[in-house]
Amino acid sequence: MALLCIRTTSIDSQIPSPAELLYNRKIRSTLPTQIHNNNPHKDEISERLQTRQSTQKDYYDKGTQLQPPRMPGQRVYVQTQTGNKR
């Protein structure tokens, strides 16, 4: 029941829920929702989703740094699952 509630909850005020995007129709649930008759076009929805994803990516990449290039023959340490380094 919890998964149904999560999947029927809209992502944004302009983007329908994941279940609506998948099935192209409203899905019944036990959550009270307000039904809007104005259905935006699929292009607008996908563009809005791409904008949200790029914004989330920018926030995620904010604290990252580029690694310096590796030289041939340079030692690289890799940790295995057993914890040995070499």
GROMACS .gro file of N, CA, C and O in nm, residues 38-79:
model
  168
   38ASN      N    1  -0.628   1.978  -1.686
   38ASN     CA    2  -0.533   2.027  -1.784
   38ASN      C    3  -0.411   1.935  -1.785
   38ASN      O    4  -0.329   1.935  -1.696
   39ASN      N    5  -0.400   1.855  -1.889
   39ASN     CA    6  -0.292   1.758  -1.901
   39ASN      C    7  -0.185   1.817  -1.994
   39ASN      O    8  -0.211   1.838  -2.112
   40PRO      N    9  -0.062   1.845  -1.943
   40PRO     CA   10   0.040   1.900  -2.030
   40PRO      C   11   0.087   1.796  -2.131
   40PRO      O   12   0.068   1.676  -2.114
   41HIS      N   13   0.149   1.843  -2.234
   41HIS     CA   14   0.198   1.753  -2.339
   41HIS      C   15   0.318   1.674  -2.291
   41HIS      O   16   0.389   1.713  -2.199
   42LYS      N   17   0.342   1.559  -2.355
   42LYS     CA   18   0.452   1.472  -2.315
   42LYS      C   19   0.587   1.541  -2.332
   42LYS      O   20   0.678   1.518  -2.253
   43ASP      N   21   0.602   1.624  -2.433
   43ASP     CA   22   0.729   1.695  -2.455
   43ASP      C   23   0.759   1.789  -2.339
   43ASP      O   24   0.873   1.799  -2.295
   44GLU      N   25   0.657   1.858  -2.291
   44GLU     CA   26   0.677   1.950  -2.179
   44GLU      C   27   0.714   1.873  -2.052
   44GLU      O   28   0.799   1.918  -1.975
   45ILE      N   29   0.653   1.758  -2.032
   45ILE     CA   30   0.681   1.676  -1.914
   45ILE      C   31   0.824   1.626  -1.918
   45ILE      O   32   0.898   1.636  -1.820
   46SER      N   33   0.866   1.571  -2.033
   46SER     CA   34   1.003   1.518  -2.041
   46SER      C   35   1.106   1.630  -2.030
   46SER      O   36   1.211   1.611  -1.969
   47GLU      N   37   1.076   1.747  -2.084
   47GLU     CA   38   1.167   1.861  -2.071
   47GLU      C   39   1.180   1.905  -1.926
   47GLU      O   40   1.289   1.933  -1.876
   48ARG      N   41   1.068   1.908  -1.855
   48ARG     CA   42   1.069   1.945  -1.712
   48ARG      C   43   1.148   1.842  -1.630
   48ARG      O   44   1.223   1.879  -1.541
   49LEU      N   45   1.130   1.712  -1.661
   49LEU     CA   46   1.206   1.608  -1.591
   49LEU      C   47   1.356   1.622  -1.617
   49LEU      O   48   1.437   1.608  -1.526
   50GLN      N   49   1.394   1.651  -1.742
   50GLN     CA   50   1.535   1.670  -1.775
   50GLN      C   51   1.593   1.791  -1.702
   50GLN      O   52   1.706   1.787  -1.653
   51THR      N   53   1.516   1.896  -1.690
   51THR     CA   54   1.560   2.015  -1.617
   51THR      C   55   1.582   1.984  -1.470
   51THR      O   56   1.684   2.023  -1.412
   52ARG      N   57   1.489   1.909  -1.410
   52ARG     CA   58   1.504   1.872  -1.270
   52ARG      C   59   1.626   1.782  -1.249
   52ARG      O   60   1.700   1.799  -1.152
   53GLN      N   61   1.648   1.686  -1.340
   53GLN     CA   62   1.762   1.597  -1.327
   53GLN      C   63   1.893   1.671  -1.342
   53GLN      O   64   1.989   1.644  -1.269
   54SER      N   65   1.900   1.764  -1.435
   54SER     CA   66   2.024   1.840  -1.452
   54SER      C   67   2.051   1.930  -1.332
   54SER      O   68   2.167   1.946  -1.291
   55THR      N   69   1.947   1.984  -1.272
   55THR     CA   70   1.964   2.065  -1.151
   55THR      C   71   2.015   1.979  -1.036
   55THR      O   72   2.107   2.018  -0.963
   56GLN      N   73   1.958   1.859  -1.020
   56GLN     CA   74   2.005   1.768  -0.915
   56GLN      C   75   2.149   1.725  -0.940
   56GLN      O   76   2.228   1.715  -0.846
   57LYS      N   77   2.186   1.704  -1.065
   57LYS     CA   78   2.324   1.667  -1.099
   57LYS      C   79   2.420   1.780  -1.064
   57LYS      O   80   2.530   1.758  -1.013
   58ASP      N   81   2.380   1.904  -1.093
   58ASP     CA   82   2.465   2.019  -1.060
   58ASP      C   83   2.491   2.027  -0.910
   58ASP      O   84   2.603   2.053  -0.867
   59TYR      N   85   2.387   2.007  -0.830
   59TYR     CA   86   2.405   2.009  -0.685
   59TYR      C   87   2.492   1.894  -0.637
   59TYR      O   88   2.574   1.910  -0.548
   60TYR      N   89   2.478   1.777  -0.697
   60TYR     CA   90   2.557   1.661  -0.658
   60TYR      C   91   2.704   1.682  -0.694
   60TYR      O   92   2.794   1.648  -0.618
   61ASP      N   93   2.730   1.739  -0.812
   61ASP     CA   94   2.867   1.758  -0.860
   61ASP      C   95   2.935   1.881  -0.801
   61ASP      O   96   3.051   1.907  -0.831
   62LYS      N   97   2.866   1.956  -0.718
   62LYS     CA   98   2.920   2.080  -0.664
   62LYS      C   99   3.048   2.058  -0.583
   62LYS      O  100   3.142   2.136  -0.593
   63GLY      N  101   3.055   1.950  -0.506
   63GLY     CA  102   3.170   1.927  -0.419
   63GLY      C  103   3.274   1.834  -0.478
   63GLY      O  104   3.364   1.790  -0.407
   64THR      N  105   3.266   1.802  -0.606
   64THR     CA  106   3.361   1.709  -0.666
   64THR      C  107   3.478   1.784  -0.728
   64THR      O  108   3.470   1.902  -0.759
   65GLN      N  109   3.587   1.712  -0.746
   65GLN     CA  110   3.706   1.768  -0.810
   65GLN      C  111   3.753   1.671  -0.917
   65GLN      O  112   3.735   1.551  -0.906
   66LEU      N  113   3.819   1.725  -1.019
   66LEU     CA  114   3.874   1.640  -1.123
   66LEU      C  115   4.003   1.576  -1.072
   66LEU      O  116   4.083   1.640  -1.004
   67GLN      N  117   4.022   1.451  -1.103
   67GLN     CA  118   4.143   1.380  -1.064
   67GLN      C  119   4.256   1.417  -1.159
   67GLN      O  120   4.233   1.435  -1.279
   68PRO      N  121   4.380   1.426  -1.109
   68PRO     CA  122   4.491   1.454  -1.200
   68PRO      C  123   4.512   1.335  -1.293
   68PRO      O  124   4.483   1.221  -1.256
   69PRO      N  125   4.562   1.360  -1.413
   69PRO     CA  126   4.581   1.249  -1.506
   69PRO      C  127   4.688   1.152  -1.456
   69PRO      O  128   4.783   1.191  -1.388
   70ARG      N  129   4.670   1.024  -1.486
   70ARG     CA  130   4.764   0.920  -1.444
   70ARG      C  131   4.874   0.907  -1.549
   70ARG      O  132   4.849   0.917  -1.670
   71MET      N  133   4.995   0.885  -1.501
   71MET     CA  134   5.110   0.867  -1.589
   71MET      C  135   5.134   0.717  -1.608
   71MET      O  136   5.109   0.639  -1.517
   72PRO      N  137   5.186   0.676  -1.724
   72PRO     CA  138   5.218   0.535  -1.743
   72PRO      C  139   5.325   0.491  -1.643
   72PRO      O  140   5.423   0.561  -1.620
   73GLY      N  141   5.303   0.377  -1.581
   73GLY     CA  142   5.397   0.324  -1.483
   73GLY      C  143   5.374   0.376  -1.342
   73GLY      O  144   5.443   0.335  -1.248
   74GLN      N  145   5.280   0.467  -1.323
   74GLN     CA  146   5.252   0.522  -1.191
   74GLN      C  147   5.180   0.417  -1.107
   74GLN      O  148   5.093   0.346  -1.155
   75ARG      N  149   5.218   0.407  -0.979
   75ARG     CA  150   5.154   0.310  -0.891
   75ARG      C  151   5.013   0.356  -0.855
   75ARG      O  152   4.990   0.473  -0.828
   76VAL      N  153   4.923   0.259  -0.854
   76VAL     CA  154   4.784   0.285  -0.819
   76VAL      C  155   4.746   0.184  -0.712
   76VAL      O  156   4.772   0.066  -0.724
   77TYR      N  157   4.688   0.231  -0.603
   77TYR     CA  158   4.646   0.145  -0.494
   77TYR      C  159   4.496   0.121  -0.504
   77TYR      O  160   4.418   0.213  -0.519
   78VAL      N  161   4.459  -0.006  -0.496
   78VAL     CA  162   4.320  -0.047  -0.506
   78VAL      C  163   4.288  -0.133  -0.385
   78VAL      O  164   4.363  -0.223  -0.350
   79GLN      N  165   4.176  -0.105  -0.321
   79GLN     CA  166   4.135  -0.184  -0.206
   79GLN      C  167   4.041  -0.294  -0.252
   79GLN      O  168   3.940  -0.268  -0.318
   0.00000   0.00000   0.00000
